[in-house]
PDB file of C-alpha atoms and ligand atoms in Angstrom:
ATOM      1  CA  MET A   1     -84.765  54.361 -80.566  1.00  0.00           C
ATOM      2  CA  ALA A   2     -85.601  53.030 -77.117  1.00  0.00           C
ATOM      3  CA  HIS A   3     -82.928  51.056 -75.338  1.00  0.00           C
ATOM      4  CA  ALA A   4     -83.765  47.561 -74.129  1.00  0.00           C
ATOM      5  CA  TYR A   5     -82.424  46.196 -70.889  1.00  0.00           C
ATOM      6  CA  VAL A   6     -79.339  44.199 -71.831  1.00  0.00           C
ATOM      7  CA  ALA A   7     -77.296  43.437 -68.839  1.00  0.00           C
ATOM      8  CA  GLU A   8     -76.563  40.133 -67.392  1.00  0.00           C
ATOM      9  CA  LEU A   9     -73.983  41.716 -65.102  1.00  0.00           C
ATOM     10  CA  PRO A  10     -70.737  39.756 -65.089  1.00  0.00           C
ATOM     11  CA  ARG A  11     -69.942  37.727 -62.004  1.00  0.00           C
ATOM     12  CA  HIS A  12     -66.627  39.443 -61.528  1.00  0.00           C
ATOM     13  CA  LEU A  13     -65.682  43.023 -60.699  1.00  0.00           C
ATOM     14  CA  SER A  14     -62.628  45.065 -61.639  1.00  0.00           C
ATOM     15  CA  PHE A  15     -60.932  48.125 -60.157  1.00  0.00           C
ATOM     16  CA  SER A  16     -62.235  50.338 -62.967  1.00  0.00           C
ATOM     17  CA  GLN A  17     -65.757  48.934 -62.733  1.00  0.00           C
ATOM     18  CA  VAL A  18     -65.929  49.747 -59.011  1.00  0.00           C
ATOM     19  CA  SER A  19     -64.366  53.207 -59.560  1.00  0.00           C
ATOM     20  CA  ASN A  20     -66.973  53.955 -62.241  1.00  0.00           C
ATOM     21  CA  LEU A  21     -69.780  52.702 -60.017  1.00  0.00           C
ATOM     22  CA  LEU A  22     -68.691  54.946 -57.160  1.00  0.00           C
ATOM     23  CA  GLN A  23     -67.979  57.989 -59.358  1.00  0.00           C
ATOM     24  CA  CYS A  24     -71.439  58.008 -60.913  1.00  0.00           C
ATOM     25  CA  GLY A  25     -74.008  55.260 -60.458  1.00  0.00           C
ATOM     26  CA  GLU A  26     -76.143  56.557 -63.337  1.00  0.00           C
ATOM     27  CA  LYS A  27     -73.256  56.352 -65.789  1.00  0.00           C
ATOM     28  CA  PHE A  28     -72.689  52.785 -64.640  1.00  0.00           C
ATOM     29  CA  ARG A  29     -76.396  51.987 -65.089  1.00  0.00           C
ATOM     30  CA  LEU A  30     -76.486  53.479 -68.581  1.00  0.00           C
ATOM     31  CA  THR A  31     -73.329  51.807 -69.857  1.00  0.00           C
ATOM     32  CA  ARG A  32     -73.273  48.489 -68.031  1.00  0.00           C
ATOM     33  CA  VAL A  33     -76.933  47.761 -67.408  1.00  0.00           C
ATOM     34  CA  TRP A  34     -78.538  49.324 -70.474  1.00  0.00           C
ATOM     35  CA  GLY A  35     -75.658  49.006 -72.899  1.00  0.00           C
ATOM     36  CA  VAL A  36     -75.767  52.649 -73.986  1.00  0.00           C
ATOM     37  CA  LYS A  37     -72.879  53.148 -76.395  1.00  0.00           C
ATOM     38  CA  GLU A  38     -70.361  55.655 -75.113  1.00  0.00           C
ATOM     39  CA  LEU A  39     -69.190  58.515 -77.290  1.00  0.00           C
ATOM     40  CA  PRO A  40     -65.540  57.572 -77.913  1.00  0.00           C
ATOM     41  CA  GLY A  41     -62.908  59.963 -76.612  1.00  0.00           C
ATOM     42  CA  TRP A  42     -59.392  60.521 -77.907  1.00  0.00           C
ATOM     43  CA  ALA A  43     -58.024  60.327 -74.367  1.00  0.00           C
ATOM     44  CA  LEU A  44     -59.096  56.690 -74.035  1.00  0.00           C
ATOM     45  CA  ILE A  45     -57.906  55.756 -77.529  1.00  0.00           C
ATOM     46  CA  GLY A  46     -54.591  57.584 -77.130  1.00  0.00           C
ATOM     47  CA  GLY A  47     -53.992  56.207 -73.628  1.00  0.00           C
ATOM     48  CA  SER A  48     -54.799  52.669 -74.790  1.00  0.00           C
ATOM     49  CA  ALA A  49     -52.414  53.089 -77.738  1.00  0.00           C
ATOM     50  CA  VAL A  50     -49.603  54.115 -75.366  1.00  0.00           C
ATOM     51  CA  HIS A  51     -50.363  51.087 -73.179  1.00  0.00           C
ATOM     52  CA  GLU A  52     -50.416  48.717 -76.147  1.00  0.00           C
ATOM     53  CA  TRP A  53     -47.293  50.082 -77.808  1.00  0.00           C
ATOM     54  CA  THR A  54     -45.266  49.948 -74.573  1.00  0.00           C
ATOM     55  CA  GLU A  55     -46.565  46.460 -73.786  1.00  0.00           C
ATOM     56  CA  ILE A  56     -45.363  45.166 -77.151  1.00  0.00           C
ATOM     57  CA  TYR A  57     -42.041  46.986 -76.737  1.00  0.00           C
ATOM     58  CA  ASP A  58     -41.491  45.361 -73.323  1.00  0.00           C
ATOM     59  CA  LYS A  59     -42.503  41.900 -74.497  1.00  0.00           C
ATOM     60  CA  ILE A  60     -40.036  42.135 -77.376  1.00  0.00           C
ATOM     61  CA  SER A  61     -37.346  43.310 -74.947  1.00  0.00           C
ATOM     62  CA  MET A  62     -38.030  40.153 -72.897  1.00  0.00           C
ATOM     63  CA  GLY A  63     -37.518  37.907 -75.901  1.00  0.00           C
ATOM     64  CA  VAL A  64     -41.100  37.463 -77.125  1.00  0.00           C
ATOM     65  CA  ALA A  65     -41.143  37.176 -80.913  1.00  0.00           C
ATOM     66  CA  LEU A  66     -43.539  39.944 -81.986  1.00  0.00           C
ATOM     67  CA  PRO A  67     -43.434  42.624 -84.680  1.00  0.00           C
ATOM     68  CA  GLN A  68     -43.151  46.141 -83.226  1.00  0.00           C
ATOM     69  CA  PRO A  69     -45.793  48.352 -84.854  1.00  0.00           C
ATOM     70  CA  THR A  70     -45.394  52.109 -85.001  1.00  0.00           C
ATOM     71  CA  PHE A  71     -47.385  54.207 -82.542  1.00  0.00           C
ATOM     72  CA  GLU A  72     -49.392  55.551 -85.464  1.00  0.00           C
ATOM     73  CA  GLN A  73     -50.381  52.027 -86.530  1.00  0.00           C
ATOM     74  CA  VAL A  74     -51.578  51.116 -83.030  1.00  0.00           C
ATOM     75  CA  PHE A  75     -53.474  54.413 -82.751  1.00  0.00           C
ATOM     76  CA  GLU A  76     -55.168  53.891 -86.113  1.00  0.00           C
ATOM     77  CA  LYS A  77     -56.133  50.303 -85.250  1.00  0.00           C
ATOM     78  CA  LEU A  78     -57.782  51.409 -81.986  1.00  0.00           C
ATOM     79  CA  THR A  79     -59.519  54.321 -83.735  1.00  0.00           C
ATOM     80  CA  VAL A  80     -61.045  51.974 -86.319  1.00  0.00           C
ATOM     81  CA  GLU A  81     -62.155  49.610 -83.529  1.00  0.00           C
ATOM     82  CA  ALA A  82     -63.809  52.512 -81.655  1.00  0.00           C
ATOM     83  CA  GLU A  83     -65.599  53.614 -84.843  1.00  0.00           C
ATOM     84  CA  LYS A  84     -66.909  50.090 -85.415  1.00  0.00           C
ATOM     85  CA  LYS A  85     -67.985  49.573 -81.800  1.00  0.00           C
ATOM     86  CA  SER A  86     -69.736  52.934 -81.451  1.00  0.00           C
ATOM     87  CA  GLY A  87     -70.970  53.435 -84.998  1.00  0.00           C
ATOM     88  CA  ILE A  88     -69.657  57.008 -84.697  1.00  0.00           C
ATOM     89  CA  ASN A  89     -67.238  58.609 -87.163  1.00  0.00           C
ATOM     90  CA  ARG A  90     -63.901  59.705 -85.716  1.00  0.00           C
ATOM     91  CA  ARG A  91     -64.705  63.302 -86.659  1.00  0.00           C
ATOM     92  CA  ASP A  92     -67.184  63.334 -83.768  1.00  0.00           C
ATOM     93  CA  PHE A  93     -64.988  61.733 -81.114  1.00  0.00           C
ATOM     94  CA  LYS A  94     -64.606  63.691 -77.903  1.00  0.00           C
ATOM     95  CA  CYS A  95     -61.494  65.772 -77.219  1.00  0.00           C
ATOM     96  CA  SER A  96     -60.531  66.452 -73.629  1.00  0.00           C
ATOM     97  CA  GLY A  97     -57.868  68.721 -72.127  1.00  0.00           C
ATOM     98  CA  ARG A  98     -57.276  72.376 -72.850  1.00  0.00           C
ATOM     99  CA  ALA A  99     -57.130  74.264 -76.125  1.00  0.00           C
ATOM    100  CA  THR A 100     -53.679  75.683 -76.885  1.00  0.00           C
ATOM    101  CA  LYS A 101     -52.289  77.763 -79.720  1.00  0.00           C
ATOM    102  CA  ALA A 102     -50.720  74.681 -81.316  1.00  0.00           C
ATOM    103  CA  PHE A 103     -53.816  72.518 -80.681  1.00  0.00           C
ATOM    104  CA  PRO A 104     -56.929  74.712 -80.650  1.00  0.00           C
ATOM    105  CA  ASP A 105     -59.084  71.542 -80.789  1.00  0.00           C
ATOM    106  CA  LYS A 106     -57.659  70.450 -77.425  1.00  0.00           C
ATOM    107  CA  GLU A 107     -56.300  66.913 -77.083  1.00  0.00           C
ATOM    108  CA  SER A 108     -57.515  65.718 -80.466  1.00  0.00           C
ATOM    109  CA  ALA A 109     -56.238  62.889 -82.678  1.00  0.00           C
ATOM    110  CA  ALA A 110     -53.488  65.235 -83.924  1.00  0.00           C
ATOM    111  CA  TRP A 111     -52.430  65.974 -80.330  1.00  0.00           C
ATOM    112  CA  TRP A 112     -52.313  62.287 -79.453  1.00  0.00           C
ATOM    113  CA  LEU A 113     -50.363  61.344 -82.568  1.00  0.00           C
ATOM    114  CA  GLN A 114     -47.669  63.813 -81.525  1.00  0.00           C
ATOM    115  CA  GLU A 115     -47.767  63.472 -77.740  1.00  0.00           C
ATOM    116  CA  GLY A 116     -48.554  59.745 -77.640  1.00  0.00           C
ATOM    117  CA  LEU A 117     -45.444  59.061 -79.686  1.00  0.00           C
ATOM    118  CA  SER A 118     -43.456  61.225 -77.299  1.00  0.00           C
ATOM    119  CA  MET A 119     -44.904  59.254 -74.330  1.00  0.00           C
ATOM    120  CA  CYS A 120     -43.745  55.982 -75.923  1.00  0.00           C
ATOM    121  CA  ARG A 121     -40.260  57.434 -76.443  1.00  0.00           C
ATOM    122  CA  SER A 122     -40.215  58.460 -72.782  1.00  0.00           C
ATOM    123  CA  TRP A 123     -41.065  54.895 -71.810  1.00  0.00           C
ATOM    124  CA  VAL A 124     -38.114  53.597 -73.847  1.00  0.00           C
ATOM    125  CA  THR A 125     -35.833  56.115 -72.096  1.00  0.00           C
ATOM    126  CA  PHE A 126     -37.262  55.112 -68.732  1.00  0.00           C
ATOM    127  CA  ARG A 127     -36.726  51.423 -69.415  1.00  0.00           C
ATOM    128  CA  GLN A 128     -33.165  52.030 -70.532  1.00  0.00           C
ATOM    129  CA  ASN A 129     -32.160  54.241 -67.604  1.00  0.00           C
ATOM    130  CA  ALA A 130     -34.314  53.526 -64.547  1.00  0.00           C
ATOM    131  CA  PRO A 131     -32.998  51.057 -61.939  1.00  0.00           C
ATOM    132  CA  PHE A 132     -35.896  48.705 -62.616  1.00  0.00           C
ATOM    133  CA  ASP A 133     -36.021  45.423 -64.489  1.00  0.00           C
ATOM    134  CA  ILE A 134     -39.156  43.536 -65.400  1.00  0.00           C
ATOM    135  CA  TRP A 135     -39.866  40.795 -62.889  1.00  0.00           C
ATOM    136  CA  ILE A 136     -40.088  37.205 -64.113  1.00  0.00           C
ATOM    137  CA  ASP A 137     -42.626  35.113 -62.195  1.00  0.00           C
ATOM    138  CA  PRO A 138     -41.835  31.597 -60.880  1.00  0.00           C
ATOM    139  CA  LYS A 139     -43.216  30.059 -64.079  1.00  0.00           C
ATOM    140  CA  GLY A 140     -41.017  32.253 -66.260  1.00  0.00           C
ATOM    141  CA  VAL A 141     -43.753  34.715 -67.273  1.00  0.00           C
ATOM    142  CA  PRO A 142     -42.564  38.340 -67.475  1.00  0.00           C
ATOM    143  CA  GLY A 143     -44.439  40.840 -65.276  1.00  0.00           C
ATOM    144  CA  ILE A 144     -46.140  42.582 -68.201  1.00  0.00           C
ATOM    145  CA  GLU A 145     -49.952  42.887 -68.167  1.00  0.00           C
ATOM    146  CA  LEU A 146     -50.119  40.116 -65.584  1.00  0.00           C
ATOM    147  CA  ALA A 147     -53.625  38.723 -65.177  1.00  0.00           C
ATOM    148  CA  CYS A 148     -54.867  37.986 -61.634  1.00  0.00           C
ATOM    149  CA  LYS A 149     -58.236  36.856 -60.389  1.00  0.00           C
ATOM    150  CA  LEU A 150     -58.725  37.879 -56.765  1.00  0.00           C
ATOM    151  CA  SER A 151     -61.209  35.706 -54.940  1.00  0.00           C
ATOM    152  CA  LEU A 152     -62.950  37.280 -51.928  1.00  0.00           C
ATOM    153  CA  ASP A 153     -65.774  36.560 -49.514  1.00  0.00           C
ATOM    154  CA  ASP A 154     -65.462  32.780 -49.707  1.00  0.00           C
ATOM    155  CA  HIS A 155     -65.416  32.897 -53.540  1.00  0.00           C
ATOM    156  CA  HIS A 156     -68.637  34.950 -53.740  1.00  0.00           C
ATOM    157  CA  THR A 157     -66.820  37.983 -55.135  1.00  0.00           C
ATOM    158  CA  GLU A 158     -64.193  37.833 -57.868  1.00  0.00           C
ATOM    159  CA  VAL A 159     -62.069  40.739 -59.039  1.00  0.00           C
ATOM    160  CA  VAL A 160     -60.260  40.528 -62.362  1.00  0.00           C
ATOM    161  CA  MET A 161     -57.056  42.522 -62.661  1.00  0.00           C
ATOM    162  CA  TYR A 162     -54.502  43.183 -65.392  1.00  0.00           C
ATOM    163  CA  ILE A 163     -51.393  44.629 -63.828  1.00  0.00           C
ATOM    164  CA  ASP A 164     -49.357  46.821 -66.171  1.00  0.00           C
ATOM    165  CA  ARG A 165     -45.938  45.864 -64.820  1.00  0.00           C
ATOM    166  CA  VAL A 166     -44.222  44.237 -61.911  1.00  0.00           C
ATOM    167  CA  MET A 167     -40.645  45.486 -61.704  1.00  0.00           C
ATOM    168  CA  VAL A 168     -37.632  44.555 -59.620  1.00  0.00           C
ATOM    169  CA  ASP A 169     -35.957  47.553 -57.985  1.00  0.00           C
ATOM    170  CA  ASN A 170     -32.279  46.812 -58.565  1.00  0.00           C
ATOM    171  CA  ARG A 171     -31.228  48.964 -55.608  1.00  0.00           C
ATOM    172  CA  SER A 172     -33.176  47.012 -52.990  1.00  0.00           C
ATOM    173  CA  GLY A 173     -34.248  43.809 -54.717  1.00  0.00           C
ATOM    174  CA  GLU A 174     -37.859  44.649 -53.769  1.00  0.00           C
ATOM    175  CA  LEU A 175     -40.690  44.130 -56.226  1.00  0.00           C
ATOM    176  CA  VAL A 176     -42.555  47.271 -57.324  1.00  0.00           C
ATOM    177  CA  ILE A 177     -46.027  47.175 -58.877  1.00  0.00           C
ATOM    178  CA  LEU A 178     -46.113  49.802 -61.610  1.00  0.00           C
ATOM    179  CA  ASP A 179     -49.136  51.303 -63.322  1.00  0.00           C
ATOM    180  CA  LEU A 180     -48.779  53.477 -66.444  1.00  0.00           C
ATOM    181  CA  LYS A 181     -50.853  56.655 -66.457  1.00  0.00           C
ATOM    182  CA  SER A 182     -51.315  58.656 -69.640  1.00  0.00           C
ATOM    183  CA  GLY A 183     -53.591  61.225 -67.967  1.00  0.00           C
ATOM    184  CA  GLN A 184     -53.071  63.530 -65.033  1.00  0.00           C
ATOM    185  CA  PRO A 185     -51.259  62.344 -61.864  1.00  0.00           C
ATOM    186  CA  VAL A 186     -53.405  60.488 -59.372  1.00  0.00           C
ATOM    187  CA  LYS A 187     -53.359  61.221 -55.670  1.00  0.00           C
ATOM    188  CA  VAL A 188     -54.315  57.862 -54.200  1.00  0.00           C
ATOM    189  CA  ASP A 189     -52.527  54.552 -54.446  1.00  0.00           C
ATOM    190  CA  ALA A 190     -55.608  52.339 -53.849  1.00  0.00           C
ATOM    191  CA  GLN A 191     -55.329  50.747 -57.278  1.00  0.00           C
ATOM    192  CA  LEU A 192     -51.791  49.596 -56.495  1.00  0.00           C
ATOM    193  CA  GLY A 193     -52.936  48.348 -53.098  1.00  0.00           C
ATOM    194  CA  ASP A 194     -55.664  46.219 -54.672  1.00  0.00           C
ATOM    195  CA  TYR A 195     -53.142  44.847 -57.150  1.00  0.00           C
ATOM    196  CA  ARG A 196     -50.910  43.886 -54.243  1.00  0.00           C
ATOM    197  CA  ILE A 197     -53.651  41.699 -52.783  1.00  0.00           C
ATOM    198  CA  GLY A 198     -54.363  40.109 -56.165  1.00  0.00           C
ATOM    199  CA  LEU A 199     -50.696  39.350 -56.736  1.00  0.00           C
ATOM    200  CA  GLU A 200     -50.179  37.940 -53.254  1.00  0.00           C
ATOM    201  CA  GLN A 201     -53.124  35.601 -53.740  1.00  0.00           C
ATOM    202  CA  LYS A 202     -51.667  34.418 -57.046  1.00  0.00           C
ATOM    203  CA  TYR A 203     -48.093  34.205 -55.751  1.00  0.00           C
ATOM    204  CA  PRO A 204     -48.377  33.335 -52.032  1.00  0.00           C
ATOM    205  CA  GLU A 205     -44.629  32.814 -51.689  1.00  0.00           C
ATOM    206  CA  THR A 206     -43.769  36.307 -52.941  1.00  0.00           C
ATOM    207  CA  GLN A 207     -44.100  39.706 -51.258  1.00  0.00           C
ATOM    208  CA  PHE A 208     -45.273  42.764 -53.170  1.00  0.00           C
ATOM    209  CA  ARG A 209     -44.679  45.587 -50.741  1.00  0.00           C
ATOM    210  CA  TYR A 210     -44.314  48.623 -52.986  1.00  0.00           C
ATOM    211  CA  GLY A 211     -45.941  50.298 -55.944  1.00  0.00           C
ATOM    212  CA  CYS A 212     -45.694  53.425 -58.082  1.00  0.00           C
ATOM    213  CA  PHE A 213     -47.251  55.119 -61.076  1.00  0.00           C
ATOM    214  CA  TRP A 214     -45.330  56.042 -64.199  1.00  0.00           C
ATOM    215  CA  TYR A 215     -46.608  59.278 -65.681  1.00  0.00           C
ATOM    216  CA  ALA A 216     -46.396  59.236 -69.470  1.00  0.00           C
ATOM    217  CA  ARG A 217     -46.797  63.018 -69.754  1.00  0.00           C
ATOM    218  CA  THR A 218     -43.640  63.699 -67.764  1.00  0.00           C
ATOM    219  CA  GLY A 219     -41.782  60.418 -68.234  1.00  0.00           C
ATOM    220  CA  VAL A 220     -41.140  60.008 -64.507  1.00  0.00           C
ATOM    221  CA  THR A 221     -42.608  57.924 -61.717  1.00  0.00           C
ATOM    222  CA  SER A 222     -44.557  58.946 -58.660  1.00  0.00           C
ATOM    223  CA  PRO A 223     -42.902  58.313 -55.299  1.00  0.00           C
ATOM    224  CA  ILE A 224     -42.685  54.632 -54.493  1.00  0.00           C
ATOM    225  CA  PHE A 225     -45.565  53.919 -52.121  1.00  0.00           C
ATOM    226  CA  PRO A 226     -45.433  51.318 -49.361  1.00  0.00           C
ATOM    227  CA  LEU A 227     -48.576  49.215 -49.748  1.00  0.00           C
ATOM    228  CA  ASN A 228     -48.696  47.579 -46.328  1.00  0.00           C
ATOM    229  CA  GLU A 229     -51.949  49.399 -45.420  1.00  0.00           C
ATOM    230  CA  TYR A 230     -53.730  47.452 -48.150  1.00  0.00           C
ATOM    231  CA  THR A 231     -54.797  44.161 -46.642  1.00  0.00           C
ATOM    232  CA  TYR A 232     -56.998  41.299 -47.770  1.00  0.00           C
ATOM    233  CA  GLY A 233     -59.726  42.394 -45.315  1.00  0.00           C
ATOM    234  CA  ARG A 234     -59.731  45.921 -46.709  1.00  0.00           C
ATOM    235  CA  ALA A 235     -60.041  44.682 -50.288  1.00  0.00           C
ATOM    236  CA  GLU A 236     -62.756  42.225 -49.286  1.00  0.00           C
ATOM    237  CA  HIS A 237     -64.761  44.992 -47.610  1.00  0.00           C
ATOM    238  CA  LYS A 238     -64.481  47.311 -50.592  1.00  0.00           C
ATOM    239  CA  TYR A 239     -65.381  44.842 -53.320  1.00  0.00           C
ATOM    240  CA  THR A 240     -68.096  42.930 -51.484  1.00  0.00           C
ATOM    241  CA  GLN A 241     -69.846  46.212 -50.562  1.00  0.00           C
ATOM    242  CA  ALA A 242     -69.531  47.463 -54.148  1.00  0.00           C
ATOM    243  CA  LYS A 243     -70.967  44.176 -55.416  1.00  0.00           C
ATOM    244  CA  ARG A 244     -73.922  44.530 -53.056  1.00  0.00           C
ATOM    245  CA  ILE A 245     -74.592  48.048 -54.364  1.00  0.00           C
ATOM    246  CA  ARG A 246     -74.323  46.825 -57.959  1.00  0.00           C
ATOM    247  CA  ASP A 247     -76.432  43.707 -57.536  1.00  0.00           C
ATOM    248  CA  ALA A 248     -79.116  45.642 -55.622  1.00  0.00           C
ATOM    249  CA  GLY A 249     -79.297  48.118 -58.524  1.00  0.00           C
ATOM    250  CA  ILE A 250     -78.521  51.174 -56.380  1.00  0.00           C
ATOM    251  CA  PHE A 251     -77.388  53.552 -59.125  1.00  0.00           C
ATOM    252  CA  LEU A 252     -77.513  57.202 -58.120  1.00  0.00           C
ATOM    253  CA  PRO A 253     -76.368  59.977 -60.471  1.00  0.00           C
ATOM    254  CA  ASN A 254     -73.557  62.223 -59.309  1.00  0.00           C
ATOM    255  CA  PRO A 255     -73.980  65.423 -61.327  1.00  0.00           C
ATOM    256  CA  GLY A 256     -70.929  67.659 -61.264  1.00  0.00           C
ATOM    257  CA  GLN A 257     -67.976  68.859 -63.287  1.00  0.00           C
ATOM    258  CA  GLN A 258     -67.491  65.422 -64.844  1.00  0.00           C
ATOM    259  CA  CYS A 259     -70.835  65.749 -66.670  1.00  0.00           C
ATOM    260  CA  GLY A 260     -69.038  68.160 -69.032  1.00  0.00           C
ATOM    261  CA  TRP A 261     -66.995  65.312 -70.514  1.00  0.00           C
ATOM    262  CA  CYS A 262     -69.340  62.411 -69.735  1.00  0.00           C
ATOM    263  CA  SER A 263     -69.588  60.002 -72.679  1.00  0.00           C
ATOM    264  CA  VAL A 264     -73.285  59.222 -72.032  1.00  0.00           C
ATOM    265  CA  ALA A 265     -74.568  62.664 -70.965  1.00  0.00           C
ATOM    266  CA  ASP A 266     -77.062  62.698 -73.855  1.00  0.00           C
ATOM    267  CA  HIS A 267     -78.811  59.690 -72.285  1.00  0.00           C
ATOM    268  CA  CYS A 268     -78.674  60.924 -68.689  1.00  0.00           C
ATOM    269  CA  TYR A 269     -81.908  62.057 -67.010  1.00  0.00           C
ATOM    270  CA  ALA A 270     -79.958  63.926 -64.308  1.00  0.00           C
ATOM    271  CA  VAL A 271     -78.806  66.505 -66.864  1.00  0.00           C
ATOM    272  CA  ASN A 272     -81.955  66.225 -69.034  1.00  0.00           C
ATOM    273  CA  GLY A 273     -79.980  64.680 -71.887  1.00  0.00           C
ATOM    274  CA  VAL A 274     -81.683  64.856 -75.278  1.00  0.00           C
ATOM    275  CA  LEU A 275     -81.882  61.041 -75.507  1.00  0.00           C
ATOM    276  CA  SER A 276     -82.743  60.398 -71.861  1.00  0.00           C
ATOM    277  CA  GLY A 277     -86.268  59.349 -72.881  1.00  0.00           C
ATOM    278  CA  THR A 278     -84.870  56.276 -74.642  1.00  0.00           C
ATOM    279  CA  VAL A 279     -83.814  54.572 -71.401  1.00  0.00           C
ATOM    280  CA  ARG A 280     -86.255  53.529 -68.671  1.00  0.00           C
ATOM    281  CA  PRO A 281     -85.686  55.775 -65.654  1.00  0.00           C
ATOM    282  CA  PRO A 282     -85.152  53.913 -62.377  1.00  0.00           C
ATOM    283  CA  TRP A 283     -88.433  55.157 -60.903  1.00  0.00           C
ATOM    284  CA  VAL A 284     -90.559  53.766 -63.753  1.00  0.00           C
ATOM    285  CA  SER A 285     -91.510  50.103 -63.354  1.00  0.00           C
ATOM    286  CA  ILE A 286     -90.878  47.635 -66.176  1.00  0.00           C
ATOM    287  CA  PRO A 287     -94.667  47.078 -66.783  1.00  0.00           C
ATOM    288  CA  ASP A 288     -95.280  50.843 -66.924  1.00  0.00           C
ATOM    289  CA  TRP A 289     -92.379  51.313 -69.319  1.00  0.00           C
ATOM    290  CA  GLY A 290     -93.682  48.401 -71.416  1.00  0.00           C
ATOM    291  CA  ARG A 291     -97.196  49.879 -71.448  1.00  0.00           C
ATOM    292  CA  ALA A 292     -95.761  53.092 -72.762  1.00  0.00           C
ATOM    293  CA  GLY A 293     -94.704  51.027 -75.774  1.00  0.00           C
ATOM    294  CA  ASP A 294     -91.023  51.580 -75.336  1.00  0.00           C
ATOM    295  CA  GLU A 295     -89.952  48.034 -74.569  1.00  0.00           C
TER     296      GLU A 295
HETATM  297  S1  SF4 B   1     -73.998  63.302 -67.141  1.00  0.00           S
HETATM  298 FE1  SF4 B   1     -73.160  63.411 -65.067  1.00  0.00          FE
HETATM  299  S2  SF4 B   1     -74.737  62.520 -63.734  1.00  0.00           S
HETATM  300 FE2  SF4 B   1     -75.193  61.934 -65.828  1.00  0.00          FE
HETATM  301  S3  SF4 B   1     -74.252  59.940 -66.129  1.00  0.00           S
HETATM  302 FE3  SF4 B   1     -72.782  61.446 -66.829  1.00  0.00          FE
HETATM  303  S4  SF4 B   1     -71.492  61.886 -65.056  1.00  0.00           S
HETATM  304 FE4  SF4 B   1     -73.341  60.872 -64.298  1.00  0.00          FE
END
């Protein structure tokens, strides 16, 4: 079945949208512009389940009246949602990671049910023992999944952010922006830096000078990074340039190792995917594609 052009690209950007755009423009074009459905992966479902379970746990710990589901219940709910959205049975979902003796199918649903639960337990231990408390904002909202809308370039560029946690470091009284990572450690703190700018625009009276990642696989944090290098001007440059690339439709493929686990590789012309003929390639004009009877 040929894909029809679907995208009315949203006005706003997000950190992940810009990361995806810069990692592989063709993947961005396929998923965001043409609406190609991605093959669901257990890493995304499992990671989202860890995020959701810990979010509920923290909200309850801050006095929000919510039922605490089990990790298995959250995982199952997200699996069903992914099946519905993709139209693909869970049997065919993608497994990432390495095969081991205990898990020859790599990081499958079975792996996530065991390890995801362990990650949630590590978060509980971390919350009980680390010298961090959840920050409460001036309106009394706890710093859990805080939503910010960063406005740049005289309101021409908007960046939507959901910040996992803002914590208070009890040793120094400083605020620390914290992002939960259920995958491998990351080497750059740019995401935290962008969050700093978003938070400082939302809370101009408050300083957010530090940030760290919490690694669910080990249960410990990264070093605490100073974020003073991340300024409004730097964020404005990054997001306005990315928006120009996106709005001009400059989507170049970036074939490499990541193609091995790419969720839309079947539709990608750069790797001669078996379904690549269902999406108009960028070098074919709309009238020519229409004449070919595919639109
Ligand atoms: S297969 Fe590779 S080049 Fe193609 S969209 Fe995926 S990541 Fe990009």
